[in-house]
Amino acid sequence: MQKGEGHPQWTGKSHGGYWGHKSFAVLLRLGMFPAYFLLVFVAAFFVIFRKKYTSGGAEYLGRLFGKKAGAVSWKMYRLVFSFGMSIIDRVAFFCGNGKIKCADGCEETIEKLISDGRGLIVLTAHVGGWQIAGSQLYKYGRGVGIIGADNEDEKISELLDGGRVVDTPKVLGDAADTFSMLPAFSLLRRGGIVAMHGDRYAGGRFAETEFLGGKVRAPLAAYVLAAKAGVPVAQISCVRESLFNYRMEVLDVFDFSPVPPSELIGAAEKCAKKFFGNLEKALRESPYQWYNFYNFWE
Amino acid sequence: MDKQSLILDLKERLVQTLNLQDLEPGTLEADTPLFADDGLGLDSVDALELVVMVERDYGITIDGKDEAKTIFASLDALADYIIARK
């Protein structure tokens, strides 16, 4: 276990902010395909003229496929296009246009995990339609909150106010905020569900782990929070399986409570390493659906 | 318990709870910032540990992130909060 002071960490802003979402929201009034058509050019613009925004993606693709320059450019285009599609899809989904479907393969596992009244941490990654997955968590009749990074989910909520028909979870705080864990801890102890990302290091405690052939910092806060609140963690992914169709599934469950205090960080490290092993496996199956555009291996 | 005794008690509990092996409780100043880089530099996991400790040992629940920033600014601030809530 290590603390992150003095080390580089994710401090950037998420791409596809308010105006990016807004332009696509306006085009969506004409239909999904006009929005996708605009994306053909927007994605090319980003790949050619905004390399600094996509350099982290190039590192990821190079590690996944090898670093042949031309091949990486084309793959980068596919990754950026796929990211744009995810933005269009999420806006369409939350505005309730009915085109975007999400098959929930997690229901049985989640119902079992919370059947004794315990809360649950849903640990996602920046894969596919994670915001769409968040909206599926209301069906269990529990309070739902998220801990985000860069308040990206708040931006979407802001945009959708007035047009939104599907609820998005309440933002409890930012992952980079030292005290964001406290409202999450309180919600979990009341039997609520908290969704967090496990694939972005924004400061604090971490374990160094292998991911796509290099060392990365795996944040530990989610696992410690789970142990302290006495709740399990479900690692979930929500990938786009085909045009307009997403599927949620449980990749793993970490349920290590109760654990003696002296073994807590060690147990959290094991979970974090397993999380990245599961994520790597999922990304090899859906390589163009990881939207974490910063160099995770720095 | 008066404030000075409470601060001494908090120093012991903080070092024990966070397993700060290199820190002697007696050398910790009451006004040392707990979470700032120019103080102890504690992190989110430590914050959670402290919240659990305060609830277990003093019977006070802290769950608001904004109030926590003020309460955990230093041991002096934490002692004031505990006294006010007792």
mmCIF file of N, CA and C in Angstrom, chain A residues 119-243:
data_model
loop_
_atom_site.group_PDB
_atom_site.id
_atom_site.type_symbol
_atom_site.label_atom_id
_atom_site.label_comp_id
_atom_site.label_asym_id
_atom_site.label_seq_id
_atom_site.Cartn_x
_atom_site.Cartn_y
_atom_site.Cartn_z
ATOM 1 N N GLY A 119 -25.994 -2.645 2.208
ATOM 2 C CA GLY A 119 -25.783 -1.788 1.055
ATOM 3 C C GLY A 119 -24.848 -2.477 0.069
ATOM 4 N N LEU A 120 -24.477 -1.749 -0.962
ATOM 5 C CA LEU A 120 -23.628 -2.337 -2.005
ATOM 6 C C LEU A 120 -22.820 -1.245 -2.683
ATOM 7 N N ILE A 121 -21.552 -1.559 -2.950
ATOM 8 C CA ILE A 121 -20.765 -0.671 -3.815
ATOM 9 C C ILE A 121 -20.725 -1.296 -5.197
ATOM 10 N N VAL A 122 -21.154 -0.533 -6.196
ATOM 11 C CA VAL A 122 -21.063 -0.978 -7.587
ATOM 12 C C VAL A 122 -19.828 -0.301 -8.165
ATOM 13 N N LEU A 123 -18.846 -1.100 -8.476
ATOM 14 C CA LEU A 123 -17.568 -0.563 -8.949
ATOM 15 C C LEU A 123 -17.493 -0.739 -10.462
ATOM 16 N N THR A 124 -17.439 0.371 -11.151
ATOM 17 C CA THR A 124 -17.417 0.334 -12.614
ATOM 18 C C THR A 124 -16.063 0.818 -13.105
ATOM 19 N N ALA A 125 -15.935 0.898 -14.418
ATOM 20 C CA ALA A 125 -14.766 1.510 -15.034
ATOM 21 C C ALA A 125 -15.305 2.422 -16.133
ATOM 22 N N HIS A 126 -14.415 3.193 -16.753
ATOM 23 C CA HIS A 126 -14.864 4.083 -17.838
ATOM 24 C C HIS A 126 -15.066 3.264 -19.106
ATOM 25 N N VAL A 127 -15.948 2.304 -19.007
ATOM 26 C CA VAL A 127 -16.190 1.375 -20.113
ATOM 27 C C VAL A 127 -17.632 1.524 -20.591
ATOM 28 N N GLY A 128 -17.805 1.610 -21.915
ATOM 29 C CA GLY A 128 -19.146 1.575 -22.520
ATOM 30 C C GLY A 128 -20.084 2.615 -21.959
ATOM 31 N N GLY A 129 -21.214 2.169 -21.438
ATOM 32 C CA GLY A 129 -22.243 3.104 -20.974
ATOM 33 C C GLY A 129 -22.424 3.046 -19.472
ATOM 34 N N TRP A 130 -21.387 3.464 -18.743
ATOM 35 C CA TRP A 130 -21.479 3.308 -17.286
ATOM 36 C C TRP A 130 -22.573 4.183 -16.678
ATOM 37 N N GLN A 131 -22.855 5.334 -17.297
ATOM 38 C CA GLN A 131 -23.939 6.162 -16.738
ATOM 39 C C GLN A 131 -25.289 5.484 -16.933
ATOM 40 N N ILE A 132 -25.419 4.780 -18.049
ATOM 41 C CA ILE A 132 -26.668 4.050 -18.309
ATOM 42 C C ILE A 132 -26.831 2.967 -17.242
ATOM 43 N N ALA A 133 -25.718 2.309 -16.919
ATOM 44 C CA ALA A 133 -25.751 1.271 -15.876
ATOM 45 C C ALA A 133 -26.210 1.859 -14.544
ATOM 46 N N GLY A 134 -25.753 3.084 -14.237
ATOM 47 C CA GLY A 134 -26.115 3.723 -12.967
ATOM 48 C C GLY A 134 -27.619 3.882 -12.815
ATOM 49 N N SER A 135 -28.290 4.186 -13.921
ATOM 50 C CA SER A 135 -29.741 4.414 -13.851
ATOM 51 C C SER A 135 -30.504 3.112 -13.591
ATOM 52 N N GLN A 136 -29.862 1.983 -13.831
ATOM 53 C CA GLN A 136 -30.530 0.688 -13.604
ATOM 54 C C GLN A 136 -30.586 0.332 -12.114
ATOM 55 N N LEU A 137 -29.829 1.087 -11.298
ATOM 56 C CA LEU A 137 -29.712 0.711 -9.894
ATOM 57 C C LEU A 137 -30.924 1.115 -9.053
ATOM 58 N N TYR A 138 -31.820 1.930 -9.632
ATOM 59 C CA TYR A 138 -33.003 2.356 -8.877
ATOM 60 C C TYR A 138 -34.011 1.237 -8.671
ATOM 61 N N LYS A 139 -33.930 0.215 -9.506
ATOM 62 C CA LYS A 139 -34.968 -0.825 -9.468
ATOM 63 C C LYS A 139 -34.982 -1.601 -8.150
ATOM 64 N N TYR A 140 -33.909 -1.465 -7.344
ATOM 65 C CA TYR A 140 -33.822 -2.237 -6.103
ATOM 66 C C TYR A 140 -34.476 -1.525 -4.917
ATOM 67 N N GLY A 141 -35.001 -0.341 -5.169
ATOM 68 C CA GLY A 141 -35.715 0.384 -4.120
ATOM 69 C C GLY A 141 -34.819 0.910 -3.012
ATOM 70 N N ARG A 142 -33.540 1.112 -3.307
ATOM 71 C CA ARG A 142 -32.604 1.659 -2.311
ATOM 72 C C ARG A 142 -32.175 3.061 -2.752
ATOM 73 N N GLY A 143 -31.622 3.802 -1.807
ATOM 74 C CA GLY A 143 -31.011 5.076 -2.155
ATOM 75 C C GLY A 143 -29.792 4.806 -3.030
ATOM 76 N N VAL A 144 -29.575 5.647 -4.034
ATOM 77 C CA VAL A 144 -28.450 5.439 -4.951
ATOM 78 C C VAL A 144 -27.639 6.730 -5.050
ATOM 79 N N GLY A 145 -26.329 6.620 -4.931
ATOM 80 C CA GLY A 145 -25.461 7.786 -5.077
ATOM 81 C C GLY A 145 -24.205 7.397 -5.825
ATOM 82 N N ILE A 146 -23.538 8.395 -6.398
ATOM 83 C CA ILE A 146 -22.273 8.089 -7.083
ATOM 84 C C ILE A 146 -21.153 8.988 -6.565
ATOM 85 N N ILE A 147 -19.968 8.444 -6.606
ATOM 86 C CA ILE A 147 -18.783 9.275 -6.386
ATOM 87 C C ILE A 147 -18.107 9.369 -7.737
ATOM 88 N N GLY A 148 -18.057 10.575 -8.287
ATOM 89 C CA GLY A 148 -17.527 10.762 -9.635
ATOM 90 C C GLY A 148 -16.150 11.383 -9.614
ATOM 91 N N ALA A 149 -15.646 11.606 -10.823
ATOM 92 C CA ALA A 149 -14.385 12.324 -10.963
ATOM 93 C C ALA A 149 -14.673 13.504 -11.878
ATOM 94 N N ASP A 150 -14.167 14.670 -11.523
ATOM 95 C CA ASP A 150 -14.340 15.863 -12.345
ATOM 96 C C ASP A 150 -15.813 16.256 -12.448
ATOM 97 N N ASN A 151 -16.657 15.719 -11.564
ATOM 98 C CA ASN A 151 -18.096 16.009 -11.581
ATOM 99 C C ASN A 151 -18.716 15.801 -12.949
ATOM 100 N N GLU A 152 -18.182 14.838 -13.726
ATOM 101 C CA GLU A 152 -18.664 14.650 -15.088
ATOM 102 C C GLU A 152 -20.147 14.294 -15.127
ATOM 103 N N ASP A 153 -20.611 13.550 -14.128
ATOM 104 C CA ASP A 153 -22.015 13.157 -14.154
ATOM 105 C C ASP A 153 -22.919 14.342 -13.819
ATOM 106 N N GLU A 154 -22.382 15.281 -13.022
ATOM 107 C CA GLU A 154 -23.163 16.487 -12.735
ATOM 108 C C GLU A 154 -23.379 17.303 -13.991
ATOM 109 N N LYS A 155 -22.341 17.319 -14.875
ATOM 110 C CA LYS A 155 -22.454 18.088 -16.111
ATOM 111 C C LYS A 155 -23.568 17.528 -16.979
ATOM 112 N N ILE A 156 -23.653 16.218 -17.014
ATOM 113 C CA ILE A 156 -24.691 15.596 -17.823
ATOM 114 C C ILE A 156 -26.062 15.912 -17.221
ATOM 115 N N SER A 157 -26.151 15.833 -15.906
ATOM 116 C CA SER A 157 -27.418 16.139 -15.245
ATOM 117 C C SER A 157 -27.855 17.561 -15.572
ATOM 118 N N GLU A 158 -26.861 18.488 -15.544
ATOM 119 C CA GLU A 158 -27.134 19.894 -15.821
ATOM 120 C C GLU A 158 -27.715 20.051 -17.227
ATOM 121 N N LEU A 159 -27.091 19.368 -18.175
ATOM 122 C CA LEU A 159 -27.527 19.453 -19.564
ATOM 123 C C LEU A 159 -28.941 18.894 -19.733
ATOM 124 N N LEU A 160 -29.189 17.807 -19.037
ATOM 125 C CA LEU A 160 -30.437 17.095 -19.271
ATOM 126 C C LEU A 160 -31.617 17.688 -18.513
ATOM 127 N N ASP A 161 -31.339 18.602 -17.577
ATOM 128 C CA ASP A 161 -32.449 19.194 -16.835
ATOM 129 C C ASP A 161 -33.440 19.805 -17.816
ATOM 130 N N GLY A 162 -34.661 19.416 -17.691
ATOM 131 C CA GLY A 162 -35.678 19.899 -18.622
ATOM 132 C C GLY A 162 -35.997 18.854 -19.672
ATOM 133 N N GLY A 163 -34.991 18.062 -20.091
ATOM 134 C CA GLY A 163 -35.244 17.073 -21.132
ATOM 135 C C GLY A 163 -35.127 15.651 -20.606
ATOM 136 N N ARG A 164 -34.683 15.523 -19.358
ATOM 137 C CA ARG A 164 -34.405 14.191 -18.831
ATOM 138 C C ARG A 164 -35.693 13.487 -18.393
ATOM 139 N N VAL A 165 -35.787 12.228 -18.764
ATOM 140 C CA VAL A 165 -36.931 11.457 -18.269
ATOM 141 C C VAL A 165 -36.463 10.268 -17.437
ATOM 142 N N VAL A 166 -35.174 9.943 -17.511
ATOM 143 C CA VAL A 166 -34.635 8.833 -16.718
ATOM 144 C C VAL A 166 -33.769 9.436 -15.615
ATOM 145 N N ASP A 167 -33.982 9.014 -14.382
ATOM 146 C CA ASP A 167 -33.224 9.574 -13.263
ATOM 147 C C ASP A 167 -31.753 9.163 -13.316
ATOM 148 N N THR A 168 -30.888 10.108 -12.936
ATOM 149 C CA THR A 168 -29.475 9.768 -12.767
ATOM 150 C C THR A 168 -29.181 9.825 -11.266
ATOM 151 N N PRO A 169 -28.274 8.978 -10.784
ATOM 152 C CA PRO A 169 -28.000 8.957 -9.344
ATOM 153 C C PRO A 169 -27.457 10.288 -8.819
ATOM 154 N N LYS A 170 -27.733 10.524 -7.550
ATOM 155 C CA LYS A 170 -27.238 11.738 -6.891
ATOM 156 C C LYS A 170 -25.714 11.675 -6.776
ATOM 157 N N VAL A 171 -25.053 12.785 -7.089
ATOM 158 C CA VAL A 171 -23.594 12.825 -6.957
ATOM 159 C C VAL A 171 -23.248 13.140 -5.498
ATOM 160 N N LEU A 172 -22.558 12.232 -4.845
ATOM 161 C CA LEU A 172 -22.207 12.401 -3.432
ATOM 162 C C LEU A 172 -20.930 13.206 -3.270
ATOM 163 N N GLY A 173 -20.102 13.206 -4.309
ATOM 164 C CA GLY A 173 -18.853 13.943 -4.220
ATOM 165 C C GLY A 173 -17.905 13.522 -5.317
ATOM 166 N N ASP A 174 -16.760 14.202 -5.327
ATOM 167 C CA ASP A 174 -15.755 13.936 -6.344
ATOM 168 C C ASP A 174 -14.704 12.990 -5.778
ATOM 169 N N ALA A 175 -14.208 12.089 -6.625
ATOM 170 C CA ALA A 175 -13.230 11.101 -6.153
ATOM 171 C C ALA A 175 -11.970 11.760 -5.594
ATOM 172 N N ALA A 176 -11.663 12.971 -6.092
ATOM 173 C CA ALA A 176 -10.440 13.637 -5.632
ATOM 174 C C ALA A 176 -10.625 14.332 -4.284
ATOM 175 N N ASP A 177 -11.870 14.419 -3.815
ATOM 176 C CA ASP A 177 -12.154 15.089 -2.545
ATOM 177 C C ASP A 177 -11.950 14.102 -1.392
ATOM 178 N N THR A 178 -11.085 14.467 -0.461
ATOM 179 C CA THR A 178 -10.740 13.595 0.667
ATOM 180 C C THR A 178 -11.969 13.127 1.449
ATOM 181 N N PHE A 179 -12.986 13.983 1.536
ATOM 182 C CA PHE A 179 -14.121 13.666 2.408
ATOM 183 C C PHE A 179 -15.358 13.129 1.675
ATOM 184 N N SER A 180 -15.215 12.837 0.391
ATOM 185 C CA SER A 180 -16.360 12.302 -0.371
ATOM 186 C C SER A 180 -16.832 10.952 0.141
ATOM 187 N N MET A 181 -15.928 10.239 0.795
ATOM 188 C CA MET A 181 -16.272 8.912 1.287
ATOM 189 C C MET A 181 -17.325 8.973 2.406
ATOM 190 N N LEU A 182 -17.425 10.112 3.077
ATOM 191 C CA LEU A 182 -18.284 10.159 4.263
ATOM 192 C C LEU A 182 -19.771 10.038 3.947
ATOM 193 N N PRO A 183 -20.310 10.844 2.991
ATOM 194 C CA PRO A 183 -21.727 10.626 2.651
ATOM 195 C C PRO A 183 -21.963 9.249 2.043
ATOM 196 N N ALA A 184 -20.961 8.721 1.354
ATOM 197 C CA ALA A 184 -21.096 7.368 0.777
ATOM 198 C C ALA A 184 -21.161 6.325 1.891
ATOM 199 N N PHE A 185 -20.325 6.506 2.902
ATOM 200 C CA PHE A 185 -20.293 5.600 4.061
ATOM 201 C C PHE A 185 -21.658 5.608 4.756
ATOM 202 N N SER A 186 -22.203 6.808 4.907
ATOM 203 C CA SER A 186 -23.496 6.950 5.566
ATOM 204 C C SER A 186 -24.601 6.270 4.744
ATOM 205 N N LEU A 187 -24.588 6.478 3.440
ATOM 206 C CA LEU A 187 -25.605 5.867 2.561
ATOM 207 C C LEU A 187 -25.495 4.338 2.576
ATOM 208 N N LEU A 188 -24.293 3.839 2.544
ATOM 209 C CA LEU A 188 -24.084 2.383 2.546
ATOM 210 C C LEU A 188 -24.609 1.756 3.833
ATOM 211 N N ARG A 189 -24.387 2.444 4.945
ATOM 212 C CA ARG A 189 -24.848 1.890 6.230
ATOM 213 C C ARG A 189 -26.371 1.933 6.364
ATOM 214 N N ARG A 190 -27.005 2.757 5.528
ATOM 215 C CA ARG A 190 -28.484 2.772 5.513
ATOM 216 C C ARG A 190 -29.022 1.797 4.459
ATOM 217 N N GLY A 191 -28.131 0.972 3.913
ATOM 218 C CA GLY A 191 -28.572 -0.029 2.929
ATOM 219 C C GLY A 191 -28.592 0.496 1.508
ATOM 220 N N GLY A 192 -27.965 1.631 1.264
ATOM 221 C CA GLY A 192 -27.978 2.224 -0.075
ATOM 222 C C GLY A 192 -26.937 1.625 -1.009
ATOM 223 N N ILE A 193 -27.002 2.077 -2.256
ATOM 224 C CA ILE A 193 -26.064 1.603 -3.281
ATOM 225 C C ILE A 193 -25.211 2.790 -3.729
ATOM 226 N N VAL A 194 -23.898 2.591 -3.734
ATOM 227 C CA VAL A 194 -22.970 3.645 -4.154
ATOM 228 C C VAL A 194 -22.187 3.150 -5.364
ATOM 229 N N ALA A 195 -22.219 3.915 -6.439
ATOM 230 C CA ALA A 195 -21.461 3.561 -7.647
ATOM 231 C C ALA A 195 -20.191 4.404 -7.716
ATOM 232 N N MET A 196 -19.090 3.754 -8.034
ATOM 233 C CA MET A 196 -17.797 4.444 -8.121
ATOM 234 C C MET A 196 -17.003 3.855 -9.275
ATOM 235 N N HIS A 197 -15.973 4.576 -9.710
ATOM 236 C CA HIS A 197 -15.048 4.042 -10.708
ATOM 237 C C HIS A 197 -13.821 3.459 -10.009
ATOM 238 N N GLY A 198 -13.347 2.348 -10.527
ATOM 239 C CA GLY A 198 -12.136 1.755 -9.945
ATOM 240 C C GLY A 198 -10.917 1.938 -10.818
ATOM 241 N N ASP A 199 -11.071 2.645 -11.948
ATOM 242 C CA ASP A 199 -9.966 2.702 -12.915
ATOM 243 C C ASP A 199 -9.419 4.106 -13.103
ATOM 244 N N ARG A 200 -9.622 4.980 -12.130
ATOM 245 C CA ARG A 200 -9.032 6.309 -12.258
ATOM 246 C C ARG A 200 -8.440 6.715 -10.923
ATOM 247 N N TYR A 201 -7.133 6.963 -10.919
ATOM 248 C CA TYR A 201 -6.470 7.350 -9.693
ATOM 249 C C TYR A 201 -6.484 8.872 -9.557
ATOM 250 N N ALA A 202 -7.173 9.354 -8.528
ATOM 251 C CA ALA A 202 -7.310 10.806 -8.341
ATOM 252 C C ALA A 202 -6.696 11.250 -7.019
ATOM 253 N N GLY A 203 -5.721 10.480 -6.510
ATOM 254 C CA GLY A 203 -5.072 10.834 -5.250
ATOM 255 C C GLY A 203 -5.448 9.851 -4.158
ATOM 256 N N GLY A 204 -4.737 9.924 -3.052
ATOM 257 C CA GLY A 204 -5.033 9.041 -1.923
ATOM 258 C C GLY A 204 -4.335 7.702 -2.016
ATOM 259 N N ARG A 205 -4.833 6.743 -1.236
ATOM 260 C CA ARG A 205 -4.188 5.434 -1.095
ATOM 261 C C ARG A 205 -4.293 4.616 -2.382
ATOM 262 N N PHE A 206 -3.229 3.948 -2.749
ATOM 263 C CA PHE A 206 -3.271 3.120 -3.951
ATOM 264 C C PHE A 206 -2.347 1.917 -3.801
ATOM 265 N N ALA A 207 -2.588 0.931 -4.668
ATOM 266 C CA ALA A 207 -1.680 -0.206 -4.768
ATOM 267 C C ALA A 207 -1.129 -0.209 -6.182
ATOM 268 N N GLU A 208 0.145 -0.512 -6.323
ATOM 269 C CA GLU A 208 0.708 -0.596 -7.668
ATOM 270 C C GLU A 208 0.397 -1.979 -8.220
ATOM 271 N N THR A 209 -0.159 -2.004 -9.415
ATOM 272 C CA THR A 209 -0.537 -3.298 -9.971
ATOM 273 C C THR A 209 -0.268 -3.356 -11.464
ATOM 274 N N GLU A 210 -0.201 -4.560 -12.007
ATOM 275 C CA GLU A 210 0.030 -4.768 -13.438
ATOM 276 C C GLU A 210 -1.261 -4.552 -14.204
ATOM 277 N N PHE A 211 -1.154 -3.806 -15.307
ATOM 278 C CA PHE A 211 -2.325 -3.615 -16.163
ATOM 279 C C PHE A 211 -1.824 -3.397 -17.589
ATOM 280 N N LEU A 212 -2.181 -4.264 -18.488
ATOM 281 C CA LEU A 212 -1.753 -4.198 -19.884
ATOM 282 C C LEU A 212 -0.235 -4.041 -20.006
ATOM 283 N N GLY A 213 0.468 -4.820 -19.251
ATOM 284 C CA GLY A 213 1.919 -4.873 -19.378
ATOM 285 C C GLY A 213 2.683 -3.760 -18.702
ATOM 286 N N GLY A 214 2.052 -2.969 -17.875
ATOM 287 C CA GLY A 214 2.762 -1.900 -17.171
ATOM 288 C C GLY A 214 2.191 -1.724 -15.774
ATOM 289 N N LYS A 215 2.896 -0.919 -14.976
ATOM 290 C CA LYS A 215 2.438 -0.672 -13.608
ATOM 291 C C LYS A 215 1.473 0.515 -13.587
ATOM 292 N N VAL A 216 0.364 0.359 -12.880
ATOM 293 C CA VAL A 216 -0.572 1.475 -12.689
ATOM 294 C C VAL A 216 -0.917 1.602 -11.211
ATOM 295 N N ARG A 217 -1.487 2.736 -10.866
ATOM 296 C CA ARG A 217 -1.925 2.952 -9.491
ATOM 297 C C ARG A 217 -3.402 2.605 -9.369
ATOM 298 N N ALA A 218 -3.676 1.601 -8.604
ATOM 299 C CA ALA A 218 -5.055 1.160 -8.399
ATOM 300 C C ALA A 218 -5.584 1.805 -7.122
ATOM 301 N N PRO A 219 -6.626 2.651 -7.221
ATOM 302 C CA PRO A 219 -7.154 3.284 -6.006
ATOM 303 C C PRO A 219 -7.761 2.260 -5.050
ATOM 304 N N LEU A 220 -7.554 2.459 -3.754
ATOM 305 C CA LEU A 220 -8.002 1.475 -2.759
ATOM 306 C C LEU A 220 -9.247 1.907 -1.976
ATOM 307 N N ALA A 221 -9.646 3.171 -2.130
ATOM 308 C CA ALA A 221 -10.691 3.721 -1.255
ATOM 309 C C ALA A 221 -11.986 2.909 -1.297
ATOM 310 N N ALA A 222 -12.396 2.431 -2.474
ATOM 311 C CA ALA A 222 -13.681 1.721 -2.592
ATOM 312 C C ALA A 222 -13.710 0.469 -1.721
ATOM 313 N N TYR A 223 -12.600 -0.239 -1.692
ATOM 314 C CA TYR A 223 -12.557 -1.506 -0.951
ATOM 315 C C TYR A 223 -12.518 -1.253 0.561
ATOM 316 N N VAL A 224 -11.787 -0.211 0.951
ATOM 317 C CA VAL A 224 -11.732 0.136 2.378
ATOM 318 C C VAL A 224 -13.113 0.605 2.834
ATOM 319 N N LEU A 225 -13.749 1.415 2.003
ATOM 320 C CA LEU A 225 -15.102 1.897 2.306
ATOM 321 C C LEU A 225 -16.057 0.712 2.492
ATOM 322 N N ALA A 226 -15.962 -0.265 1.603
ATOM 323 C CA ALA A 226 -16.831 -1.449 1.679
ATOM 324 C C ALA A 226 -16.597 -2.208 2.978
ATOM 325 N N ALA A 227 -15.340 -2.398 3.325
ATOM 326 C CA ALA A 227 -15.021 -3.155 4.538
ATOM 327 C C ALA A 227 -15.520 -2.428 5.780
ATOM 328 N N LYS A 228 -15.330 -1.113 5.809
ATOM 329 C CA LYS A 228 -15.758 -0.329 6.976
ATOM 330 C C LYS A 228 -17.279 -0.306 7.115
ATOM 331 N N ALA A 229 -17.970 -0.265 5.968
ATOM 332 C CA ALA A 229 -19.440 -0.216 6.011
ATOM 333 C C ALA A 229 -20.039 -1.616 6.083
ATOM 334 N N GLY A 230 -19.201 -2.640 5.927
ATOM 335 C CA GLY A 230 -19.689 -4.020 5.980
ATOM 336 C C GLY A 230 -20.559 -4.386 4.786
ATOM 337 N N VAL A 231 -20.163 -3.907 3.602
ATOM 338 C CA VAL A 231 -20.952 -4.208 2.391
ATOM 339 C C VAL A 231 -20.064 -4.860 1.337
ATOM 340 N N PRO A 232 -20.659 -5.598 0.413
ATOM 341 C CA PRO A 232 -19.860 -6.174 -0.673
ATOM 342 C C PRO A 232 -19.627 -5.172 -1.813
ATOM 343 N N VAL A 233 -18.712 -5.537 -2.687
ATOM 344 C CA VAL A 233 -18.428 -4.727 -3.884
ATOM 345 C C VAL A 233 -18.720 -5.595 -5.102
ATOM 346 N N ALA A 234 -19.529 -5.064 -6.030
ATOM 347 C CA ALA A 234 -19.765 -5.783 -7.292
ATOM 348 C C ALA A 234 -19.074 -5.021 -8.411
ATOM 349 N N GLN A 235 -18.137 -5.676 -9.087
ATOM 350 C CA GLN A 235 -17.495 -5.055 -10.251
ATOM 351 C C GLN A 235 -18.382 -5.307 -11.460
ATOM 352 N N ILE A 236 -18.805 -4.219 -12.070
ATOM 353 C CA ILE A 236 -19.792 -4.310 -13.154
ATOM 354 C C ILE A 236 -19.267 -3.647 -14.416
ATOM 355 N N SER A 237 -19.626 -4.197 -15.564
ATOM 356 C CA SER A 237 -19.319 -3.494 -16.813
ATOM 357 C C SER A 237 -20.606 -3.342 -17.606
ATOM 358 N N CYS A 238 -20.643 -2.318 -18.429
ATOM 359 C CA CYS A 238 -21.825 -2.074 -19.269
ATOM 360 C C CYS A 238 -21.304 -1.749 -20.661
ATOM 361 N N VAL A 239 -21.211 -2.739 -21.525
ATOM 362 C CA VAL A 239 -20.620 -2.533 -22.854
ATOM 363 C C VAL A 239 -21.703 -2.431 -23.928
ATOM 364 N N ARG A 240 -21.334 -1.743 -25.014
ATOM 365 C CA ARG A 240 -22.245 -1.670 -26.165
ATOM 366 C C ARG A 240 -22.032 -2.940 -26.973
ATOM 367 N N GLU A 241 -23.062 -3.767 -27.025
ATOM 368 C CA GLU A 241 -22.933 -5.046 -27.731
ATOM 369 C C GLU A 241 -23.192 -4.890 -29.226
ATOM 370 N N SER A 242 -24.106 -4.009 -29.566
ATOM 371 C CA SER A 242 -24.418 -3.723 -30.968
ATOM 372 C C SER A 242 -25.041 -2.342 -31.016
ATOM 373 N N LEU A 243 -25.349 -1.858 -32.189
ATOM 374 C CA LEU A 243 -25.914 -0.518 -32.320
ATOM 375 C C LEU A 243 -27.152 -0.389 -31.421
#
